[in-house]
Amino acid sequence: MLIPAPYRGIASFFVGFLLCYALLAFRLRSQCYRDPSSVFFRPESARVLTYSAFRKTQAQKFGDQLAALAAPTKWTNTTAPDLCIGVASVSRHGFSYLKETLGSILKGLDDVERRRIYLVVFLAHAEQSEHEDFQQPWLVNMADSLPSYPSDAETLDLVRKLEVEGTYEAHARKQKIDYSVLLNTCAGVNPRYTMTLEDDVIALDGWFHRALSALQAAAEKTRALGRDNFLYLRVFYDGRLLGWNSEEWPLYVETSIALLLLEVSILFLMRWRITAMRKNLTLPVISVLCGICTPMLIGLFFAAGRNCMLPRPAGVHLMHKYGCCAQGLVYPQQVVAEHLIPLYRDTQDSHAAVDTFLEDWADGHDALRWAVTPVLIQHVGGKSTHGAGDQELGSLTDDMPFDYSFELNDPVKLAQEHRDWIAQMKMRGEELE
């Protein structure tokens, strides 16, 4: 059937639009495959460990080298450390990420950086010999402190009971005891900040100076809000949770409708005010533009995924929602002493894991929670320390927290940025002291 002459121009335009639309969709398909909120998401490609694999190899070699050293560089007991890092590790029954985690934290640090860090590694077992890495030479040389549970019988009996139970509730209760050990050990050296890390993460080269810069920004933004302190700085968040959230769909619909109304208004205004446009901006043309083309473009925008189309800007921003999980959090020491140590010490809660437990407390106390973008660590664990979600051989699965942009890091650029920062500090005569 032939198209009537008055509509042939519209038909030609629409065919051209469809061709451009297809090309745009193809381009987005190649760019948005790492966004889990995108219809173009390809998990088999997005979850490939590229930069993390590079850092894991570096960490393993660093651990092997450190094991042979007689006097490795550690915190110097002359001034309080800038940062105490607490890592609690539980046996995964023959599988361990701990060496890679600790190696990635320490590999690449200048000696003067290392001396500003106090590293606490807690093998969280009543009988620490149950852990695969117990008394490993690399562990002894990496850690500044290797604490154990308090020696009182009541605590040890409770820990043994929880270890035997092995349920989610037992894990949640024991986690808080483990955090108490870490926070109390760090408090003993009075750091400026305390960082808690899970034992299955990989840190990027230069994480320390980026963390210091982010903490300074968080402190400044906190003061700008008229607050004295913040609860934590998040150095990792789960990229799966930052997509188009169902709670915000009314906003998305309202914005889309407003965009359409604005477009209709502009086109009719042009048709009314510009005589030469009336011939081309006919009512059928406006109907096609506003009724078909623009809705298709809006649909493609949402289909491409939020992280791809509206990526989080670099810097430090509030993250009071969708901030899973507890892979890496940095707390001001005042907050640790006044709130967190009593909170974990006194609670009997067994219903929420430590990340959910802390978020519930933060919501109830209107605590500020900041996050740094891009993240400084990656979660590489695929084998849980407790029964829920246990994975064979430590392979990554879709239900594991993951940041999809981390793997795009350039090791050469990061190493150069790190060297430049140290050189600048030394040129200023600060010597990172």
GROMACS .gro file of C-alpha atoms in nm:
model
  433
    1MET     CA    1   0.000   0.000   0.000
    2LEU     CA    2   0.142   0.336  -0.103
    3ILE     CA    3   0.186   0.607   0.160
    4PRO     CA    4  -0.024   0.916   0.085
    5ALA     CA    5   0.185   1.207  -0.036
    6PRO     CA    6   0.129   1.433   0.269
    7TYR     CA    7   0.274   1.164   0.497
    8ARG     CA    8   0.572   1.053   0.291
    9GLY     CA    9   0.801   1.307   0.459
   10ILE     CA   10   0.693   1.187   0.800
   11ALA     CA   11   0.750   0.826   0.697
   12SER     CA   12   1.098   0.904   0.566
   13PHE     CA   13   1.182   1.089   0.887
   14PHE     CA   14   1.057   0.801   1.100
   15VAL     CA   15   1.259   0.545   0.903
   16GLY     CA   16   1.567   0.762   0.956
   17PHE     CA   17   1.485   0.790   1.323
   18LEU     CA   18   1.454   0.411   1.355
   19LEU     CA   19   1.793   0.367   1.191
   20CYS     CA   20   1.954   0.617   1.432
   21TYR     CA   21   1.769   0.455   1.721
   22ALA     CA   22   1.906   0.112   1.627
   23LEU     CA   23   2.260   0.251   1.603
   24LEU     CA   24   2.223   0.420   1.941
   25ALA     CA   25   2.091   0.100   2.099
   26PHE     CA   26   2.385  -0.092   1.952
   27ARG     CA   27   2.628   0.165   2.095
   28LEU     CA   28   2.466   0.145   2.439
   29ARG     CA   29   2.479  -0.233   2.423
   30SER     CA   30   2.857  -0.216   2.396
   31GLN     CA   31   2.892   0.048   2.670
   32CYS     CA   32   2.637  -0.056   2.932
   33TYR     CA   33   2.706  -0.428   2.965
   34ARG     CA   34   2.867  -0.369   3.307
   35ASP     CA   35   2.556  -0.206   3.453
   36PRO     CA   36   2.340  -0.463   3.638
   37SER     CA   37   2.038  -0.232   3.601
   38SER     CA   38   2.070  -0.238   3.221
   39VAL     CA   39   1.889  -0.467   2.978
   40PHE     CA   40   2.229  -0.495   2.809
   41PHE     CA   41   2.395  -0.632   3.125
   42ARG     CA   42   2.620  -0.931   3.055
   43PRO     CA   43   2.727  -1.080   3.389
   44GLU     CA   44   2.965  -1.331   3.229
   45SER     CA   45   3.167  -1.036   3.095
   46ALA     CA   46   3.102  -0.777   3.366
   47ARG     CA   47   3.220  -1.002   3.649
   48VAL     CA   48   3.554  -1.090   3.496
   49LEU     CA   49   3.827  -0.992   3.741
   50THR     CA   50   4.074  -0.785   3.542
   51TYR     CA   51   4.231  -0.523   3.769
   52SER     CA   52   4.148  -0.735   4.076
   53ALA     CA   53   4.331  -1.031   3.923
   54PHE     CA   54   4.635  -0.811   3.869
   55ARG     CA   55   4.627  -0.695   4.231
   56LYS     CA   56   4.571  -1.048   4.360
   57THR     CA   57   4.885  -1.163   4.182
   58GLN     CA   58   5.080  -0.871   4.325
   59ALA     CA   59   4.944  -0.945   4.672
   60GLN     CA   60   5.039  -1.311   4.660
   61LYS     CA   61   5.396  -1.230   4.552
   62PHE     CA   62   5.423  -0.959   4.815
   63GLY     CA   63   5.310  -1.201   5.085
   64ASP     CA   64   5.565  -1.460   4.977
   65GLN     CA   65   5.842  -1.198   4.983
   66LEU     CA   66   5.735  -1.062   5.319
   67ALA     CA   67   5.736  -1.407   5.476
   68ALA     CA   68   6.112  -1.424   5.431
   69LEU     CA   69   6.191  -1.084   5.584
   70ALA     CA   70   6.341  -1.067   5.930
   71ALA     CA   71   6.230  -0.710   6.005
   72PRO     CA   72   5.945  -0.593   5.781
   73THR     CA   73   5.832  -0.232   5.793
   74LYS     CA   74   5.545  -0.180   6.038
   75TRP     CA   75   5.385   0.093   6.245
   76THR     CA   76   5.638   0.283   6.451
   77ASN     CA   77   5.530   0.319   6.811
   78THR     CA   78   5.622   0.687   6.830
   79THR     CA   79   5.301   0.862   6.730
   80ALA     CA   80   4.939   0.753   6.706
   81PRO     CA   81   4.863   0.602   6.365
   82ASP     CA   82   4.646   0.785   6.117
   83LEU     CA   83   4.456   0.466   6.049
   84CYS     CA   84   4.399   0.140   6.229
   85ILE     CA   85   4.275  -0.134   5.997
   86GLY     CA   86   4.084  -0.420   6.155
   87VAL     CA   87   4.029  -0.742   5.961
   88ALA     CA   88   3.839  -1.031   6.117
   89SER     CA   89   3.882  -1.362   5.936
   90VAL     CA   90   3.695  -1.689   5.979
   91SER     CA   91   3.794  -2.022   5.828
   92ARG     CA   92   3.631  -2.114   5.499
   93HIS     CA   93   3.736  -2.476   5.549
   94GLY     CA   94   4.040  -2.499   5.326
   95PHE     CA   95   3.982  -2.180   5.125
   96SER     CA   96   4.121  -1.840   5.223
   97TYR     CA   97   4.136  -1.492   5.072
   98LEU     CA   98   4.325  -1.340   5.365
   99LYS     CA   99   4.671  -1.336   5.210
  100GLU     CA  100   4.543  -1.158   4.900
  101THR     CA  101   4.343  -0.911   5.105
  102LEU     CA  102   4.630  -0.814   5.333
  103GLY     CA  103   4.880  -0.817   5.050
  104SER     CA  104   4.670  -0.577   4.843
  105ILE     CA  105   4.643  -0.342   5.142
  106LEU     CA  106   5.017  -0.331   5.194
  107LYS     CA  107   5.159  -0.381   4.844
  108GLY     CA  108   5.270  -0.049   4.699
  109LEU     CA  109   5.273   0.143   5.027
  110ASP     CA  110   5.578   0.360   5.081
  111ASP     CA  111   5.755   0.288   5.410
  112VAL     CA  112   5.641   0.620   5.551
  113GLU     CA  113   5.282   0.532   5.461
  114ARG     CA  114   5.312   0.191   5.623
  115ARG     CA  115   5.439   0.347   5.945
  116ARG     CA  116   5.118   0.548   5.971
  117ILE     CA  117   4.899   0.236   5.959
  118TYR     CA  118   4.830  -0.011   6.239
  119LEU     CA  119   4.706  -0.341   6.098
  120VAL     CA  120   4.503  -0.571   6.322
  121VAL     CA  121   4.421  -0.921   6.195
  122PHE     CA  122   4.187  -1.125   6.412
  123LEU     CA  123   4.150  -1.496   6.341
  124ALA     CA  124   3.801  -1.515   6.484
  125HIS     CA  125   3.797  -1.862   6.637
  126ALA     CA  126   3.800  -1.971   6.998
  127GLU     CA  127   4.077  -2.206   6.884
  128GLN     CA  128   4.270  -2.000   6.633
  129SER     CA  129   4.458  -2.302   6.504
  130GLU     CA  130   4.136  -2.392   6.319
  131HIS     CA  131   4.207  -2.113   6.072
  132GLU     CA  132   4.402  -2.204   5.758
  133ASP     CA  133   4.642  -1.912   5.803
  134PHE     CA  134   4.723  -1.955   6.170
  135GLN     CA  135   5.091  -1.876   6.240
  136GLN     CA  136   5.174  -1.832   5.873
  137PRO     CA  137   5.502  -1.636   5.843
  138TRP     CA  138   5.350  -1.386   5.598
  139LEU     CA  139   5.065  -1.318   5.840
  140VAL     CA  140   5.299  -1.259   6.133
  141ASN     CA  141   5.507  -1.018   5.923
  142MET     CA  142   5.207  -0.834   5.780
  143ALA     CA  143   5.009  -0.771   6.098
  144ASP     CA  144   5.095  -0.527   6.375
  145SER     CA  145   4.861  -0.712   6.609
  146LEU     CA  146   4.709  -1.061   6.612
  147PRO     CA  147   4.456  -1.047   6.896
  148SER     CA  148   4.241  -1.327   7.032
  149TYR     CA  149   3.913  -1.339   7.221
  150PRO     CA  150   3.910  -1.212   7.580
  151SER     CA  151   4.024  -1.487   7.812
  152ASP     CA  152   3.718  -1.479   8.038
  153ALA     CA  153   3.533  -1.809   8.041
  154GLU     CA  154   3.191  -1.657   7.972
  155THR     CA  155   3.295  -1.502   7.641
  156LEU     CA  156   3.486  -1.809   7.526
  157ASP     CA  157   3.195  -2.039   7.611
  158LEU     CA  158   2.956  -1.817   7.418
  159VAL     CA  159   3.186  -1.805   7.113
  160ARG     CA  160   3.227  -2.184   7.115
  161LYS     CA  161   2.850  -2.226   7.137
  162LEU     CA  162   2.791  -1.990   6.845
  163GLU     CA  163   3.058  -2.163   6.637
  164VAL     CA  164   2.890  -2.499   6.690
  165GLU     CA  165   2.543  -2.367   6.605
  166GLY     CA  166   2.657  -2.225   6.272
  167THR     CA  167   2.318  -2.065   6.195
  168TYR     CA  168   2.263  -1.718   6.051
  169GLU     CA  169   2.151  -1.599   6.396
  170ALA     CA  170   2.466  -1.739   6.555
  171HIS     CA  171   2.679  -1.576   6.285
  172ALA     CA  172   2.507  -1.239   6.340
  173ARG     CA  173   2.563  -1.257   6.717
  174LYS     CA  174   2.926  -1.366   6.685
  175GLN     CA  175   3.002  -1.094   6.428
  176LYS     CA  176   2.936  -0.827   6.688
  177ILE     CA  177   3.171  -0.993   6.935
  178ASP     CA  178   3.435  -1.007   6.663
  179TYR     CA  179   3.392  -0.638   6.587
  180SER     CA  180   3.429  -0.560   6.957
  181VAL     CA  181   3.768  -0.733   6.957
  182LEU     CA  182   3.882  -0.537   6.650
  183LEU     CA  183   3.759  -0.198   6.773
  184ASN     CA  184   3.901  -0.242   7.121
  185THR     CA  185   4.239  -0.348   6.983
  186CYS     CA  186   4.248  -0.043   6.756
  187ALA     CA  187   4.142   0.184   7.041
  188GLY     CA  188   4.454   0.076   7.226
  189VAL     CA  189   4.675   0.273   6.984
  190ASN     CA  190   4.443   0.577   6.962
  191PRO     CA  191   4.431   0.620   6.582
  192ARG     CA  192   4.265   0.913   6.407
  193TYR     CA  193   4.040   0.671   6.221
  194THR     CA  194   3.954   0.302   6.235
  195MET     CA  195   3.878   0.105   5.921
  196THR     CA  196   3.707  -0.234   5.927
  197LEU     CA  197   3.755  -0.458   5.625
  198GLU     CA  198   3.620  -0.800   5.544
  199ASP     CA  199   3.878  -1.065   5.466
  200ASP     CA  200   3.779  -1.116   5.102
  201VAL     CA  201   3.846  -0.777   4.944
  202ILE     CA  202   4.113  -0.635   4.714
  203ALA     CA  203   4.243  -0.279   4.758
  204LEU     CA  204   4.360  -0.069   4.467
  205ASP     CA  205   4.709   0.076   4.446
  206GLY     CA  206   4.700   0.415   4.617
  207TRP     CA  207   4.396   0.341   4.835
  208PHE     CA  208   4.560   0.504   5.139
  209HIS     CA  209   4.609   0.853   4.999
  210ARG     CA  210   4.266   0.842   4.837
  211ALA     CA  211   4.113   0.741   5.170
  212LEU     CA  212   4.287   1.028   5.351
  213SER     CA  213   4.165   1.275   5.090
  214ALA     CA  214   3.810   1.138   5.111
  215LEU     CA  215   3.812   1.153   5.491
  216GLN     CA  216   3.920   1.517   5.478
  217ALA     CA  217   3.638   1.591   5.232
  218ALA     CA  218   3.387   1.407   5.451
  219ALA     CA  219   3.495   1.605   5.757
  220GLU     CA  220   3.465   1.935   5.569
  221LYS     CA  221   3.121   1.847   5.432
  222THR     CA  222   3.009   1.737   5.777
  223ARG     CA  223   3.106   2.074   5.924
  224ALA     CA  224   2.931   2.249   5.636
  225LEU     CA  225   2.613   2.070   5.743
  226GLY     CA  226   2.655   2.204   6.095
  227ARG     CA  227   2.742   1.864   6.240
  228ASP     CA  228   3.034   1.770   6.462
  229ASN     CA  229   3.105   1.426   6.324
  230PHE     CA  230   2.996   1.155   6.083
  231LEU     CA  231   2.946   0.784   6.142
  232TYR     CA  232   3.159   0.643   5.863
  233LEU     CA  233   3.308   0.679   5.518
  234ARG     CA  234   3.216   0.389   5.293
  235VAL     CA  235   3.499   0.276   5.063
  236PHE     CA  236   3.292   0.005   4.891
  237TYR     CA  237   2.930  -0.025   4.788
  238ASP     CA  238   2.737  -0.281   4.588
  239GLY     CA  239   2.687  -0.163   4.231
  240ARG     CA  240   2.375  -0.378   4.194
  241LEU     CA  241   2.177  -0.157   4.433
  242LEU     CA  242   2.233   0.177   4.259
  243GLY     CA  243   2.001   0.124   3.965
  244TRP     CA  244   1.646   0.240   3.905
  245ASN     CA  245   1.490   0.186   4.248
  246SER     CA  246   1.123   0.102   4.278
  247GLU     CA  247   1.072   0.365   4.549
  248GLU     CA  248   1.168   0.635   4.301
  249TRP     CA  249   0.948   0.528   4.009
  250PRO     CA  250   0.695   0.808   4.076
  251LEU     CA  251   0.979   1.056   4.027
  252TYR     CA  252   1.086   0.887   3.705
  253VAL     CA  253   0.732   0.895   3.567
  254GLU     CA  254   0.682   1.259   3.668
  255THR     CA  255   1.012   1.360   3.507
  256SER     CA  256   0.928   1.176   3.186
  257ILE     CA  257   0.583   1.337   3.165
  258ALA     CA  258   0.731   1.679   3.237
  259LEU     CA  259   0.986   1.628   2.959
  260LEU     CA  260   0.712   1.535   2.713
  261LEU     CA  261   0.499   1.834   2.811
  262LEU     CA  262   0.799   2.063   2.775
  263GLU     CA  263   0.869   1.923   2.430
  264VAL     CA  264   0.505   1.967   2.322
  265SER     CA  265   0.503   2.323   2.454
  266ILE     CA  266   0.825   2.416   2.272
  267LEU     CA  267   0.708   2.267   1.942
  268PHE     CA  268   0.370   2.439   1.954
  269LEU     CA  269   0.537   2.767   2.053
  270MET     CA  270   0.773   2.737   1.756
  271ARG     CA  271   0.479   2.658   1.529
  272TRP     CA  272   0.289   2.960   1.656
  273ARG     CA  273   0.571   3.215   1.665
  274ILE     CA  274   0.776   3.112   1.359
  275THR     CA  275   0.569   3.122   1.044
  276ALA     CA  276   0.825   2.929   0.839
  277MET     CA  277   0.802   2.634   1.081
  278ARG     CA  278   0.429   2.580   1.036
  279LYS     CA  279   0.476   2.397   0.710
  280ASN     CA  280   0.709   2.140   0.866
  281LEU     CA  281   0.575   2.127   1.223
  282THR     CA  282   0.236   1.990   1.130
  283LEU     CA  283   0.017   1.820   1.386
  284PRO     CA  284   0.105   1.471   1.250
  285VAL     CA  285   0.477   1.554   1.281
  286ILE     CA  286   0.434   1.672   1.640
  287SER     CA  287   0.231   1.360   1.715
  288VAL     CA  288   0.507   1.133   1.583
  289LEU     CA  289   0.781   1.325   1.767
  290CYS     CA  290   0.603   1.346   2.103
  291GLY     CA  291   0.392   1.032   2.085
  292ILE     CA  292   0.643   0.785   1.942
  293CYS     CA  293   1.002   0.909   1.911
  294THR     CA  294   1.046   1.074   2.249
  295PRO     CA  295   0.882   0.787   2.445
  296MET     CA  296   1.109   0.542   2.262
  297LEU     CA  297   1.416   0.749   2.358
  298ILE     CA  298   1.299   0.774   2.718
  299GLY     CA  299   1.246   0.399   2.725
  300LEU     CA  300   1.595   0.337   2.586
  301PHE     CA  301   1.740   0.573   2.846
  302PHE     CA  302   1.591   0.370   3.129
  303ALA     CA  303   1.668   0.039   2.960
  304ALA     CA  304   2.036   0.132   2.931
  305GLY     CA  305   2.064   0.146   3.309
  306ARG     CA  306   2.114   0.414   3.569
  307ASN     CA  307   2.483   0.352   3.634
  308CYS     CA  308   2.558   0.378   3.263
  309MET     CA  309   2.344   0.682   3.187
  310LEU     CA  310   2.379   0.869   3.517
  311PRO     CA  311   2.702   0.746   3.680
  312ARG     CA  312   2.781   0.870   4.028
  313PRO     CA  313   3.020   1.166   4.012
  314ALA     CA  314   3.365   1.122   4.162
  315GLY     CA  315   3.404   1.251   4.514
  316VAL     CA  316   3.242   1.210   4.854
  317HIS     CA  317   2.864   1.202   4.880
  318LEU     CA  318   2.604   1.107   5.138
  319MET     CA  319   2.480   0.749   5.107
  320HIS     CA  320   2.206   0.682   5.360
  321LYS     CA  321   2.031   0.430   5.135
  322TYR     CA  322   2.142   0.141   4.914
  323GLY     CA  323   2.487   0.137   5.078
  324CYS     CA  324   2.539  -0.237   5.109
  325CYS     CA  325   2.753  -0.382   5.262
  326ALA     CA  326   3.022  -0.390   5.535
  327GLN     CA  327   3.319  -0.477   5.314
  328GLY     CA  328   3.497  -0.151   5.396
  329LEU     CA  329   3.400   0.128   5.639
  330VAL     CA  330   3.616   0.400   5.800
  331TYR     CA  331   3.506   0.554   6.132
  332PRO     CA  332   3.635   0.860   6.318
  333GLN     CA  333   3.792   0.734   6.639
  334GLN     CA  334   3.567   0.954   6.853
  335VAL     CA  335   3.265   0.774   6.707
  336VAL     CA  336   3.429   0.438   6.774
  337ALA     CA  337   3.498   0.522   7.137
  338GLU     CA  338   3.169   0.690   7.218
  339HIS     CA  339   2.926   0.479   7.019
  340LEU     CA  340   3.051   0.169   6.839
  341ILE     CA  341   3.247  -0.001   7.115
  342PRO     CA  342   2.955   0.024   7.364
  343LEU     CA  343   2.708  -0.068   7.088
  344TYR     CA  344   2.878  -0.394   6.991
  345ARG     CA  345   2.986  -0.476   7.346
  346ASP     CA  346   2.642  -0.446   7.503
  347THR     CA  347   2.412  -0.581   7.233
  348GLN     CA  348   2.258  -0.926   7.245
  349ASP     CA  349   2.114  -0.893   6.895
  350SER     CA  350   2.119  -1.206   6.680
  351HIS     CA  351   1.869  -1.107   6.411
  352ALA     CA  352   2.077  -0.877   6.192
  353ALA     CA  353   2.426  -0.905   6.047
  354VAL     CA  354   2.661  -0.628   6.147
  355ASP     CA  355   2.597  -0.415   5.837
  356THR     CA  356   2.218  -0.416   5.877
  357PHE     CA  357   2.252  -0.373   6.253
  358LEU     CA  358   2.470  -0.065   6.210
  359GLU     CA  359   2.243   0.087   5.943
  360ASP     CA  360   1.940   0.044   6.171
  361TRP     CA  361   2.129   0.220   6.451
  362ALA     CA  362   2.239   0.498   6.214
  363ASP     CA  363   1.883   0.554   6.091
  364GLY     CA  364   1.764   0.582   6.450
  365HIS     CA  365   2.036   0.834   6.541
  366ASP     CA  366   2.033   1.042   6.218
  367ALA     CA  367   2.401   0.962   6.165
  368LEU     CA  368   2.582   1.092   5.858
  369ARG     CA  369   2.713   0.822   5.625
  370TRP     CA  370   2.946   0.919   5.343
  371ALA     CA  371   3.071   0.717   5.048
  372VAL     CA  372   3.366   0.777   4.819
  373THR     CA  373   3.339   0.734   4.442
  374PRO     CA  374   3.510   0.552   4.280
  375VAL     CA  375   3.537   0.277   4.541
  376LEU     CA  376   3.876   0.190   4.687
  377ILE     CA  377   3.828  -0.184   4.727
  378GLN     CA  378   3.659  -0.468   4.544
  379HIS     CA  379   3.473  -0.763   4.694
  380VAL     CA  380   3.613  -1.081   4.542
  381GLY     CA  381   3.476  -1.338   4.787
  382GLY     CA  382   3.255  -1.609   4.648
  383LYS     CA  383   3.263  -1.843   4.945
  384SER     CA  384   3.080  -1.735   5.257
  385THR     CA  385   3.212  -1.769   5.611
  386HIS     CA  386   2.876  -1.903   5.723
  387GLY     CA  387   2.613  -2.132   5.578
  388ALA     CA  388   2.398  -1.880   5.394
  389GLY     CA  389   2.500  -1.842   5.031
  390ASP     CA  390   2.800  -2.073   5.053
  391GLN     CA  391   2.965  -2.110   4.712
  392GLU     CA  392   3.188  -2.385   4.587
  393LEU     CA  393   3.552  -2.306   4.515
  394GLY     CA  394   3.511  -1.936   4.584
  395SER     CA  395   3.366  -1.852   4.242
  396LEU     CA  396   3.177  -1.524   4.200
  397THR     CA  397   2.802  -1.543   4.156
  398ASP     CA  398   2.525  -1.294   4.084
  399ASP     CA  399   2.424  -1.272   4.451
  400MET     CA  400   2.763  -1.146   4.570
  401PRO     CA  401   2.825  -0.771   4.627
  402PHE     CA  402   3.039  -0.633   4.346
  403ASP     CA  403   3.146  -0.299   4.201
  404TYR     CA  404   3.150  -0.327   3.824
  405SER     CA  405   3.362  -0.018   3.757
  406PHE     CA  406   3.652  -0.129   3.978
  407GLU     CA  407   3.778  -0.372   3.716
  408LEU     CA  408   3.831  -0.083   3.471
  409ASN     CA  409   4.112   0.064   3.681
  410ASP     CA  410   4.440   0.116   3.498
  411PRO     CA  411   4.730  -0.021   3.710
  412VAL     CA  412   4.986   0.203   3.537
  413LYS     CA  413   4.788   0.521   3.598
  414LEU     CA  414   4.710   0.429   3.958
  415ALA     CA  415   5.073   0.349   4.036
  416GLN     CA  416   5.183   0.680   3.883
  417GLU     CA  417   4.919   0.872   4.078
  418HIS     CA  418   5.041   0.705   4.396
  419ARG     CA  419   5.406   0.789   4.327
  420ASP     CA  420   5.317   1.148   4.243
  421TRP     CA  421   5.128   1.190   4.569
  422ILE     CA  422   5.418   1.060   4.779
  423ALA     CA  423   5.662   1.281   4.589
  424GLN     CA  424   5.444   1.587   4.648
  425MET     CA  425   5.423   1.517   5.018
  426LYS     CA  426   5.797   1.480   5.045
  427MET     CA  427   5.861   1.795   4.841
  428ARG     CA  428   5.646   1.987   5.087
  429GLY     CA  429   5.871   1.859   5.363
  430GLU     CA  430   5.589   1.669   5.528
  431GLU     CA  431   5.754   1.330   5.482
  432LEU     CA  432   5.412   1.186   5.561
  433GLU     CA  433   5.483   1.234   5.929
   0.00000   0.00000   0.00000
